[in-house]
mmCIF file of C-alpha atoms and ligand atoms in Angstrom:
data_model
loop_
_atom_site.group_PDB
_atom_site.id
_atom_site.type_symbol
_atom_site.label_atom_id
_atom_site.label_comp_id
_atom_site.label_asym_id
_atom_site.label_seq_id
_atom_site.Cartn_x
_atom_site.Cartn_y
_atom_site.Cartn_z
ATOM 1 C CA MET A 42 31.763 -87.769 -84.278
ATOM 2 C CA ILE A 43 30.809 -85.310 -86.999
ATOM 3 C CA GLU A 44 31.099 -81.574 -86.434
ATOM 4 C CA LEU A 45 29.812 -78.820 -88.662
ATOM 5 C CA ARG A 46 31.288 -75.447 -87.783
ATOM 6 C CA GLN A 47 29.617 -72.410 -89.292
ATOM 7 C CA LEU A 48 29.489 -74.343 -92.546
ATOM 8 C CA THR A 49 28.513 -72.166 -95.509
ATOM 9 C CA LYS A 50 28.311 -73.072 -99.187
ATOM 10 C CA ARG A 51 27.364 -70.650 -101.944
ATOM 11 C CA TYR A 52 26.728 -71.477 -105.574
ATOM 12 C CA GLY A 53 26.755 -68.071 -107.210
ATOM 13 C CA ARG A 54 23.901 -66.225 -105.514
ATOM 14 C CA THR A 55 22.366 -69.365 -104.033
ATOM 15 C CA VAL A 56 23.283 -69.999 -100.415
ATOM 16 C CA ALA A 57 22.911 -73.787 -100.264
ATOM 17 C CA VAL A 58 24.250 -74.118 -96.691
ATOM 18 C CA ASP A 59 24.057 -71.099 -94.435
ATOM 19 C CA ASP A 60 26.214 -70.883 -91.292
ATOM 20 C CA LEU A 61 25.338 -74.408 -90.181
ATOM 21 C CA SER A 62 26.795 -75.573 -86.854
ATOM 22 C CA CYS A 63 25.949 -78.852 -85.144
ATOM 23 C CA THR A 64 27.456 -82.036 -83.783
ATOM 24 C CA VAL A 65 26.480 -85.600 -84.662
ATOM 25 C CA GLU A 66 27.279 -87.820 -81.690
ATOM 26 C CA PRO A 67 28.456 -91.433 -81.670
ATOM 27 C CA GLY A 68 26.343 -94.247 -80.234
ATOM 28 C CA ILE A 69 23.024 -93.121 -81.677
ATOM 29 C CA VAL A 70 21.327 -92.859 -85.064
ATOM 30 C CA THR A 71 20.878 -89.262 -86.190
ATOM 31 C CA GLY A 72 18.407 -88.395 -88.933
ATOM 32 C CA PHE A 73 19.163 -85.557 -91.326
ATOM 33 C CA LEU A 74 15.955 -83.992 -92.608
ATOM 34 C CA GLY A 75 14.785 -81.036 -94.603
ATOM 35 C CA PRO A 76 12.627 -80.143 -97.607
ATOM 36 C CA ASN A 77 14.049 -80.562 -101.120
ATOM 37 C CA GLY A 78 16.716 -77.960 -101.743
ATOM 38 C CA ALA A 79 17.355 -77.467 -98.004
ATOM 39 C CA GLY A 80 21.045 -78.270 -98.405
ATOM 40 C CA LYS A 81 21.291 -81.876 -97.157
ATOM 41 C CA SER A 82 23.159 -83.297 -100.153
ATOM 42 C CA THR A 83 25.486 -80.317 -100.270
ATOM 43 C CA THR A 84 26.311 -80.789 -96.579
ATOM 44 C CA MET A 85 26.928 -84.521 -97.072
ATOM 45 C CA ARG A 86 29.088 -83.899 -100.145
ATOM 46 C CA ILE A 87 31.238 -81.387 -98.247
ATOM 47 C CA LEU A 88 31.489 -83.797 -95.315
ATOM 48 C CA LEU A 89 32.805 -86.460 -97.712
ATOM 49 C CA GLY A 90 35.278 -84.172 -99.440
ATOM 50 C CA LEU A 91 33.331 -84.124 -102.722
ATOM 51 C CA ASP A 92 32.796 -80.383 -102.567
ATOM 52 C CA ALA A 93 34.603 -77.542 -100.776
ATOM 53 C CA PRO A 94 32.859 -75.192 -98.331
ATOM 54 C CA SER A 95 32.768 -71.448 -99.065
ATOM 55 C CA SER A 96 33.562 -70.915 -95.385
ATOM 56 C CA GLY A 97 33.437 -72.853 -92.138
ATOM 57 C CA ALA A 98 34.289 -76.526 -91.830
ATOM 58 C CA ALA A 99 32.881 -80.043 -91.766
ATOM 59 C CA LEU A 100 34.922 -82.402 -89.584
ATOM 60 C CA VAL A 101 34.892 -86.185 -89.250
ATOM 61 C CA GLY A 102 36.604 -87.367 -86.082
ATOM 62 C CA GLY A 103 37.993 -83.844 -85.701
ATOM 63 C CA ARG A 104 39.524 -83.703 -89.178
ATOM 64 C CA ARG A 105 38.577 -82.457 -92.627
ATOM 65 C CA TYR A 106 37.975 -85.308 -95.047
ATOM 66 C CA ALA A 107 40.801 -84.170 -97.353
ATOM 67 C CA THR A 108 43.356 -84.573 -94.540
ATOM 68 C CA ILE A 109 42.288 -88.115 -93.611
ATOM 69 C CA ASP A 110 44.916 -90.624 -94.691
ATOM 70 C CA ARG A 111 42.680 -93.648 -95.254
ATOM 71 C CA PRO A 112 39.161 -92.243 -95.548
ATOM 72 C CA LEU A 113 37.274 -95.551 -95.809
ATOM 73 C CA ARG A 114 38.617 -96.479 -92.390
ATOM 74 C CA GLU A 115 37.297 -93.271 -90.865
ATOM 75 C CA VAL A 116 34.008 -92.712 -92.639
ATOM 76 C CA GLY A 117 31.804 -95.029 -94.661
ATOM 77 C CA ALA A 118 29.341 -93.453 -97.048
ATOM 78 C CA LEU A 119 26.389 -94.468 -99.175
ATOM 79 C CA LEU A 120 25.441 -91.681 -101.559
ATOM 80 C CA ASP A 121 24.248 -93.276 -104.787
ATOM 81 C CA ALA A 122 23.961 -97.058 -104.655
ATOM 82 C CA THR A 123 23.531 -97.310 -108.427
ATOM 83 C CA ALA A 124 26.982 -95.809 -109.060
ATOM 84 C CA VAL A 125 28.737 -99.181 -109.326
ATOM 85 C CA HIS A 126 30.422 -100.911 -112.249
ATOM 86 C CA GLY A 127 27.770 -103.369 -113.494
ATOM 87 C CA GLY A 128 30.288 -105.750 -115.069
ATOM 88 C CA ARG A 129 32.036 -106.589 -111.799
ATOM 89 C CA THR A 130 30.910 -109.143 -109.291
ATOM 90 C CA ALA A 131 29.945 -107.926 -105.843
ATOM 91 C CA ARG A 132 33.060 -109.510 -104.356
ATOM 92 C CA ASN A 133 35.374 -107.980 -106.958
ATOM 93 C CA HIS A 134 33.813 -104.552 -106.496
ATOM 94 C CA LEU A 135 34.617 -104.719 -102.787
ATOM 95 C CA ARG A 136 38.062 -106.282 -103.349
ATOM 96 C CA ILE A 137 39.106 -103.363 -105.542
ATOM 97 C CA LEU A 138 37.841 -100.891 -102.968
ATOM 98 C CA ALA A 139 39.700 -102.767 -100.227
ATOM 99 C CA ARG A 140 42.963 -102.872 -102.176
ATOM 100 C CA THR A 141 42.936 -99.181 -103.095
ATOM 101 C CA ASN A 142 42.244 -98.281 -99.464
ATOM 102 C CA ARG A 143 44.793 -100.696 -97.968
ATOM 103 C CA ILE A 144 42.089 -102.672 -96.224
ATOM 104 C CA PRO A 145 42.768 -106.410 -95.691
ATOM 105 C CA ALA A 146 40.955 -108.675 -98.206
ATOM 106 C CA THR A 147 39.401 -110.591 -95.302
ATOM 107 C CA ALA A 148 37.173 -107.548 -94.699
ATOM 108 C CA VAL A 149 35.388 -108.204 -98.014
ATOM 109 C CA ASP A 150 33.650 -111.424 -97.030
ATOM 110 C CA ALA A 151 32.861 -110.070 -93.569
ATOM 111 C CA ALA A 152 31.131 -107.061 -95.139
ATOM 112 C CA LEU A 153 29.233 -109.224 -97.652
ATOM 113 C CA ASP A 154 28.104 -111.440 -94.796
ATOM 114 C CA ARG A 155 26.934 -108.524 -92.704
ATOM 115 C CA VAL A 156 24.659 -107.202 -95.453
ATOM 116 C CA GLY A 157 23.339 -110.630 -96.459
ATOM 117 C CA LEU A 158 25.009 -110.795 -99.897
ATOM 118 C CA ALA A 159 27.400 -113.717 -99.232
ATOM 119 C CA GLN A 160 25.313 -116.067 -101.408
ATOM 120 C CA VAL A 161 25.425 -113.765 -104.445
ATOM 121 C CA ALA A 162 28.998 -112.460 -103.999
ATOM 122 C CA GLY A 163 30.104 -114.054 -107.308
ATOM 123 C CA ARG A 164 27.299 -112.521 -109.383
ATOM 124 C CA ARG A 165 27.687 -109.464 -111.582
ATOM 125 C CA VAL A 166 26.340 -106.299 -110.002
ATOM 126 C CA GLY A 167 24.613 -105.330 -113.272
ATOM 127 C CA GLY A 168 21.981 -107.969 -112.572
ATOM 128 C CA PHE A 169 21.322 -106.775 -109.008
ATOM 129 C CA SER A 170 18.006 -105.228 -107.956
ATOM 130 C CA LEU A 171 18.120 -101.721 -106.471
ATOM 131 C CA GLY A 172 17.709 -103.291 -103.026
ATOM 132 C CA MET A 173 20.744 -105.541 -103.583
ATOM 133 C CA LYS A 174 22.746 -102.551 -104.826
ATOM 134 C CA GLN A 175 21.776 -100.701 -101.646
ATOM 135 C CA ARG A 176 23.094 -103.630 -99.616
ATOM 136 C CA LEU A 177 26.308 -103.647 -101.641
ATOM 137 C CA GLY A 178 26.670 -99.898 -101.107
ATOM 138 C CA ILE A 179 26.317 -100.455 -97.380
ATOM 139 C CA ALA A 180 28.882 -103.278 -97.524
ATOM 140 C CA ALA A 181 31.289 -100.827 -99.190
ATOM 141 C CA ALA A 182 30.574 -98.273 -96.452
ATOM 142 C CA LEU A 183 31.320 -100.891 -93.774
ATOM 143 C CA LEU A 184 34.440 -102.271 -95.454
ATOM 144 C CA GLY A 185 36.955 -100.181 -93.524
ATOM 145 C CA ASP A 186 35.162 -100.722 -90.186
ATOM 146 C CA PRO A 187 34.704 -96.928 -89.899
ATOM 147 C CA ALA A 188 33.633 -95.081 -86.767
ATOM 148 C CA VAL A 189 31.400 -92.779 -88.804
ATOM 149 C CA LEU A 190 28.706 -93.701 -91.345
ATOM 150 C CA VAL A 191 26.928 -91.261 -93.645
ATOM 151 C CA LEU A 192 24.008 -92.670 -95.621
ATOM 152 C CA ASP A 193 21.849 -90.756 -98.072
ATOM 153 C CA GLU A 194 18.390 -92.338 -98.451
ATOM 154 C CA PRO A 195 19.571 -95.883 -97.650
ATOM 155 C CA VAL A 196 16.103 -97.458 -97.689
ATOM 156 C CA ASN A 197 15.260 -96.364 -101.241
ATOM 157 C CA GLY A 198 14.229 -99.367 -103.288
ATOM 158 C CA LEU A 199 14.046 -101.772 -100.362
ATOM 159 C CA ASP A 200 11.002 -103.932 -99.698
ATOM 160 C CA PRO A 201 9.454 -103.917 -96.183
ATOM 161 C CA ASP A 202 11.770 -106.740 -95.038
ATOM 162 C CA GLY A 203 14.754 -104.809 -96.372
ATOM 163 C CA VAL A 204 13.593 -101.644 -94.639
ATOM 164 C CA ARG A 205 13.307 -103.493 -91.325
ATOM 165 C CA TRP A 206 16.684 -105.114 -91.901
ATOM 166 C CA ILE A 207 18.399 -101.781 -92.478
ATOM 167 C CA ARG A 208 16.720 -100.266 -89.421
ATOM 168 C CA GLN A 209 18.125 -103.058 -87.269
ATOM 169 C CA LEU A 210 21.530 -102.844 -88.941
ATOM 170 C CA LEU A 211 21.826 -99.080 -88.379
ATOM 171 C CA ARG A 212 20.677 -99.352 -84.778
ATOM 172 C CA GLY A 213 23.182 -102.160 -84.254
ATOM 173 C CA LEU A 214 26.005 -100.109 -85.790
ATOM 174 C CA ALA A 215 25.131 -97.178 -83.517
ATOM 175 C CA ALA A 216 25.005 -99.508 -80.511
ATOM 176 C CA GLU A 217 28.587 -100.520 -81.354
ATOM 177 C CA GLY A 218 29.513 -96.892 -80.675
ATOM 178 C CA ARG A 219 29.582 -95.629 -84.251
ATOM 179 C CA THR A 220 28.295 -92.271 -85.441
ATOM 180 C CA VAL A 221 25.411 -92.871 -87.855
ATOM 181 C CA LEU A 222 23.970 -90.022 -89.919
ATOM 182 C CA LEU A 223 21.230 -90.806 -92.387
ATOM 183 C CA SER A 224 18.913 -88.833 -94.578
ATOM 184 C CA SER A 225 15.521 -90.123 -95.597
ATOM 185 C CA HIS A 226 12.283 -88.592 -96.745
ATOM 186 C CA LEU A 227 10.329 -91.451 -95.135
ATOM 187 C CA MET A 228 9.287 -89.886 -91.852
ATOM 188 C CA SER A 229 7.587 -92.948 -90.408
ATOM 189 C CA GLU A 230 10.787 -94.918 -90.983
ATOM 190 C CA MET A 231 12.921 -92.134 -89.538
ATOM 191 C CA GLN A 232 10.747 -92.078 -86.422
ATOM 192 C CA LEU A 233 11.471 -95.789 -85.904
ATOM 193 C CA THR A 234 15.189 -95.602 -86.730
ATOM 194 C CA ALA A 235 16.560 -92.282 -85.469
ATOM 195 C CA ASP A 236 17.167 -91.213 -81.884
ATOM 196 C CA ARG A 237 17.918 -87.619 -82.772
ATOM 197 C CA VAL A 238 17.141 -85.463 -85.783
ATOM 198 C CA ILE A 239 18.884 -82.514 -87.341
ATOM 199 C CA ILE A 240 16.444 -80.566 -89.487
ATOM 200 C CA ILE A 241 17.530 -77.885 -91.915
ATOM 201 C CA GLY A 242 15.561 -75.500 -94.103
ATOM 202 C CA ARG A 243 17.031 -73.116 -96.673
ATOM 203 C CA GLY A 244 20.498 -74.127 -95.535
ATOM 204 C CA ARG A 245 19.896 -73.184 -91.905
ATOM 205 C CA LEU A 246 19.498 -75.245 -88.770
ATOM 206 C CA LEU A 247 15.825 -75.512 -87.753
ATOM 207 C CA ALA A 248 16.103 -78.178 -85.060
ATOM 208 C CA ASP A 249 18.745 -80.372 -83.456
ATOM 209 C CA THR A 250 16.931 -82.473 -80.899
ATOM 210 C CA THR A 251 15.597 -85.903 -79.964
ATOM 211 C CA VAL A 252 12.718 -87.370 -81.946
ATOM 212 C CA ALA A 253 10.671 -87.571 -78.731
ATOM 213 C CA GLU A 254 11.205 -83.916 -77.864
ATOM 214 C CA LEU A 255 10.388 -82.768 -81.368
ATOM 215 C CA THR A 256 7.164 -84.732 -81.690
ATOM 216 C CA ASP A 257 6.092 -83.617 -78.248
ATOM 217 C CA ARG A 258 6.740 -79.955 -78.959
ATOM 218 C CA TYR A 259 5.304 -79.737 -82.449
ATOM 219 C CA ALA A 260 2.668 -82.421 -82.599
ATOM 220 C CA GLY A 261 1.969 -83.182 -78.951
ATOM 221 C CA ALA A 262 -1.595 -82.570 -77.828
ATOM 222 C CA VAL A 263 -3.741 -83.756 -74.974
ATOM 223 C CA LEU A 264 -7.123 -85.116 -76.039
ATOM 224 C CA VAL A 265 -9.868 -84.232 -73.594
ATOM 225 C CA ARG A 266 -13.372 -85.685 -73.538
ATOM 226 C CA THR A 267 -16.063 -83.747 -71.691
ATOM 227 C CA PRO A 268 -19.853 -83.354 -71.974
ATOM 228 C CA ARG A 269 -19.368 -79.568 -71.684
ATOM 229 C CA PRO A 270 -16.727 -78.819 -74.339
ATOM 230 C CA ALA A 271 -17.516 -75.147 -74.940
ATOM 231 C CA GLU A 272 -17.161 -74.218 -71.267
ATOM 232 C CA LEU A 273 -14.016 -76.272 -70.761
ATOM 233 C CA ALA A 274 -12.487 -74.850 -73.952
ATOM 234 C CA ALA A 275 -13.085 -71.331 -72.650
ATOM 235 C CA VAL A 276 -11.436 -72.152 -69.294
ATOM 236 C CA LEU A 277 -8.407 -73.793 -70.933
ATOM 237 C CA THR A 278 -7.968 -71.004 -73.479
ATOM 238 C CA GLY A 279 -8.179 -68.506 -70.610
ATOM 239 C CA ALA A 280 -5.268 -70.364 -68.974
ATOM 240 C CA GLY A 281 -3.139 -69.940 -72.104
ATOM 241 C CA ALA A 282 -3.791 -73.216 -73.927
ATOM 242 C CA THR A 283 -4.624 -73.608 -77.588
ATOM 243 C CA VAL A 284 -7.775 -75.672 -78.015
ATOM 244 C CA ALA A 285 -9.101 -77.231 -81.189
ATOM 245 C CA ALA A 286 -12.279 -79.279 -81.501
ATOM 246 C CA GLN A 287 -11.566 -82.710 -82.958
ATOM 247 C CA PRO A 288 -13.852 -84.380 -85.505
ATOM 248 C CA ASP A 289 -14.910 -86.913 -82.849
ATOM 249 C CA GLY A 290 -16.004 -84.186 -80.416
ATOM 250 C CA GLN A 291 -12.931 -84.295 -78.198
ATOM 251 C CA LEU A 292 -10.821 -81.204 -77.507
ATOM 252 C CA GLY A 293 -7.208 -81.202 -78.694
ATOM 253 C CA VAL A 294 -5.276 -79.130 -76.171
ATOM 254 C CA THR A 295 -1.729 -77.844 -76.520
ATOM 255 C CA GLY A 296 0.155 -75.755 -74.005
ATOM 256 C CA LEU A 297 -1.113 -77.414 -70.810
ATOM 257 C CA SER A 298 -0.209 -80.705 -69.147
ATOM 258 C CA GLU A 299 -2.748 -83.417 -68.373
ATOM 259 C CA SER A 300 -2.628 -82.561 -64.660
ATOM 260 C CA ALA A 301 -3.086 -78.822 -65.269
ATOM 261 C CA ILE A 302 -6.127 -79.599 -67.429
ATOM 262 C CA GLY A 303 -7.524 -81.874 -64.700
ATOM 263 C CA ASP A 304 -6.993 -79.238 -62.009
ATOM 264 C CA LEU A 305 -8.634 -76.484 -64.061
ATOM 265 C CA ALA A 306 -11.631 -78.698 -64.841
ATOM 266 C CA ALA A 307 -12.062 -79.540 -61.150
ATOM 267 C CA GLU A 308 -11.757 -75.898 -60.138
ATOM 268 C CA HIS A 309 -14.564 -74.972 -62.531
ATOM 269 C CA HIS A 310 -16.691 -78.048 -61.698
ATOM 270 C CA LEU A 311 -16.533 -79.297 -65.276
ATOM 271 C CA PRO A 312 -16.711 -83.086 -65.679
ATOM 272 C CA LEU A 313 -13.900 -84.897 -67.536
ATOM 273 C CA HIS A 314 -14.641 -88.212 -69.234
ATOM 274 C CA GLY A 315 -11.157 -88.745 -70.563
ATOM 275 C CA VAL A 316 -7.721 -87.138 -70.711
ATOM 276 C CA ALA A 317 -5.004 -88.736 -72.837
ATOM 277 C CA ARG A 318 -1.845 -87.647 -74.557
ATOM 278 C CA ARG A 319 -2.105 -88.232 -78.289
ATOM 279 C CA ASP A 320 0.618 -90.184 -80.054
ATOM 280 C CA ALA A 321 2.388 -87.651 -82.207
ATOM 281 C CA SER A 322 4.070 -88.465 -85.483
ATOM 282 C CA LEU A 323 7.453 -87.184 -86.585
ATOM 283 C CA GLU A 324 5.892 -86.374 -89.947
ATOM 284 C CA GLU A 325 3.365 -84.022 -88.387
ATOM 285 C CA ALA A 326 6.045 -82.344 -86.275
ATOM 286 C CA TYR A 327 8.357 -82.061 -89.248
ATOM 287 C CA LEU A 328 5.691 -80.506 -91.469
ATOM 288 C CA ARG A 329 4.820 -77.922 -88.818
ATOM 289 C CA LEU A 330 8.450 -77.038 -88.207
ATOM 290 C CA THR A 331 9.441 -76.757 -91.856
ATOM 291 C CA ALA A 332 6.278 -74.937 -92.958
ATOM 292 C CA GLU A 333 7.758 -71.611 -91.876
ATOM 293 C CA SER A 334 10.934 -72.245 -93.809
ATOM 294 C CA VAL A 335 9.135 -73.365 -96.967
ATOM 295 C CA GLN A 336 6.657 -70.494 -96.825
ATOM 296 C CA TYR A 337 9.284 -67.841 -96.317
ATOM 297 C CA GLY A 338 8.974 -65.402 -99.202
ATOM 298 C CA THR A 339 5.595 -66.752 -100.338
ATOM 299 C CA PRO A 340 2.111 -65.561 -99.284
ATOM 300 C CA PRO A 341 1.120 -66.368 -95.687
ATOM 301 C CA PRO A 342 -0.662 -69.694 -95.155
ATOM 302 C CA ALA A 343 -4.450 -69.932 -95.188
ATOM 303 C CA PRO A 344 -6.054 -70.173 -91.720
ATOM 304 C CA ALA A 345 -5.965 -73.682 -90.268
ATOM 305 C CA PRO A 346 -9.096 -75.701 -91.066
ATOM 306 C CA ALA A 347 -11.590 -76.337 -88.263
ATOM 307 C CA GLY A 348 -10.418 -79.210 -86.110
ATOM 308 C CA ALA A 349 -6.729 -78.608 -86.749
ATOM 309 C CA VAL A 350 -4.438 -78.000 -83.841
ATOM 310 C CA ALA A 351 -2.715 -74.655 -84.151
ATOM 311 C CA PRO A 352 1.039 -74.979 -84.718
ATOM 312 C CA SER A 353 3.357 -73.708 -82.038
ATOM 313 C CA THR A 354 5.713 -70.898 -82.903
ATOM 314 C CA GLY A 355 8.924 -72.897 -82.877
ATOM 315 C CA LYS A 356 10.773 -69.956 -81.362
ATOM 316 C CA ASP A 357 12.767 -72.088 -78.978
ATOM 317 C CA ALA A 358 13.557 -74.904 -81.400
ATOM 318 C CA ARG A 359 16.780 -73.299 -82.510
HETATM 319 P P1 ADP B 669 18.770 -81.159 -100.630
HETATM 320 O O1 ADP B 669 19.761 -82.271 -100.698
HETATM 321 O O2 ADP B 669 18.363 -80.827 -99.229
HETATM 322 O O3 ADP B 669 17.570 -81.385 -101.509
HETATM 323 P P2 ADP B 669 20.799 -79.631 -102.036
HETATM 324 O O4 ADP B 669 21.985 -79.647 -101.146
HETATM 325 O O5 ADP B 669 20.797 -80.575 -103.180
HETATM 326 O O6 ADP B 669 19.480 -79.817 -101.171
HETATM 327 O O7 ADP B 669 20.599 -78.171 -102.639
HETATM 328 C C1 ADP B 669 20.625 -76.982 -101.839
HETATM 329 C C2 ADP B 669 20.551 -75.761 -102.760
HETATM 330 O O8 ADP B 669 21.782 -75.607 -103.476
HETATM 331 C C3 ADP B 669 19.469 -75.829 -103.815
HETATM 332 O O9 ADP B 669 18.955 -74.523 -104.009
HETATM 333 C C4 ADP B 669 20.210 -76.304 -105.041
HETATM 334 O O10 ADP B 669 19.560 -75.844 -106.221
HETATM 335 C C5 ADP B 669 21.573 -75.643 -104.872
HETATM 336 N N1 ADP B 669 22.666 -76.443 -105.461
HETATM 337 C C6 ADP B 669 23.079 -77.668 -105.065
HETATM 338 N N2 ADP B 669 24.125 -78.094 -105.785
HETATM 339 C C7 ADP B 669 24.382 -77.101 -106.690
HETATM 340 C C8 ADP B 669 25.369 -76.921 -107.747
HETATM 341 N N3 ADP B 669 26.282 -77.850 -108.003
HETATM 342 N N4 ADP B 669 25.326 -75.773 -108.435
HETATM 343 C C9 ADP B 669 24.406 -74.820 -108.175
HETATM 344 N N5 ADP B 669 23.471 -74.927 -107.212
HETATM 345 C C10 ADP B 669 23.458 -76.028 -106.482
#
């Protein structure tokens, strides 16, 4: 488990992380998201003992990184896969890591096997592609069989097969009961990989919830087809919904369930030709949620274009 307790980090006048509190649970994959400059890297660096907090604490398995006796056995990390000595072979790179962390040498081949590098273990890392370096970085993270894994952009540089492989690996590691925290700017990939997401903006917590709940709240809409859209839109708006005409003539309705929409239509004798919940993307939800944080201090946004679904307020996402 990872716990952030009122974590704050200031660099001069910049507050990079601002009173951040949350828990990352074992057994699931948790995505760590936020716009550039939101404070993700700073949080991960503090978590891994590479930087000190100004106040508050970041705990791995209940302890600060600096007080952990054999860190690689508690937390595996992938921060920058290219930061490896190019002259060493993959196996030697891991052997040195194992020795300095008092991890048995037998763990090296097991880790190479797990990431699919067993065949190239004797080759120099300098000749590795970025994707192979990512795999080696993950092997290093897994070397100490840690209960907690922290991975910064692990799918960078991977081809589609590699991306799918890492998704399955991370889900498998979580299923083994490990705590898996990963950052990625690839929302579609995050939607497939993560169970929960922690979203920060300007150093503060914006959301700590399941992917399903987030997409439903911020991007969920019911698409309604009717031959009398203007009348139905008026009825639904009167009942508190937000209604936006879609380019294909349907109504995109937020704030009312499918059954409530059906009941209201029946009550007003308005025919319905279709009612369906739209598949919402994490990307859409994320953009809506973070818009407020990005726009803070800049001019207010232009009115939404015709056909757009109005964003919800996000008041209760905290
Ligand atoms: P993210 O990883 O979400 O893009 P960062 O944690 O890198 O965000 O940065 C958060 C904020 O802290 C940014 O405003 C960044 O400029 C600032 N920052 C990060 N590291 C330093 C540093 N070493 N010195 C000064 N400012 C920093």
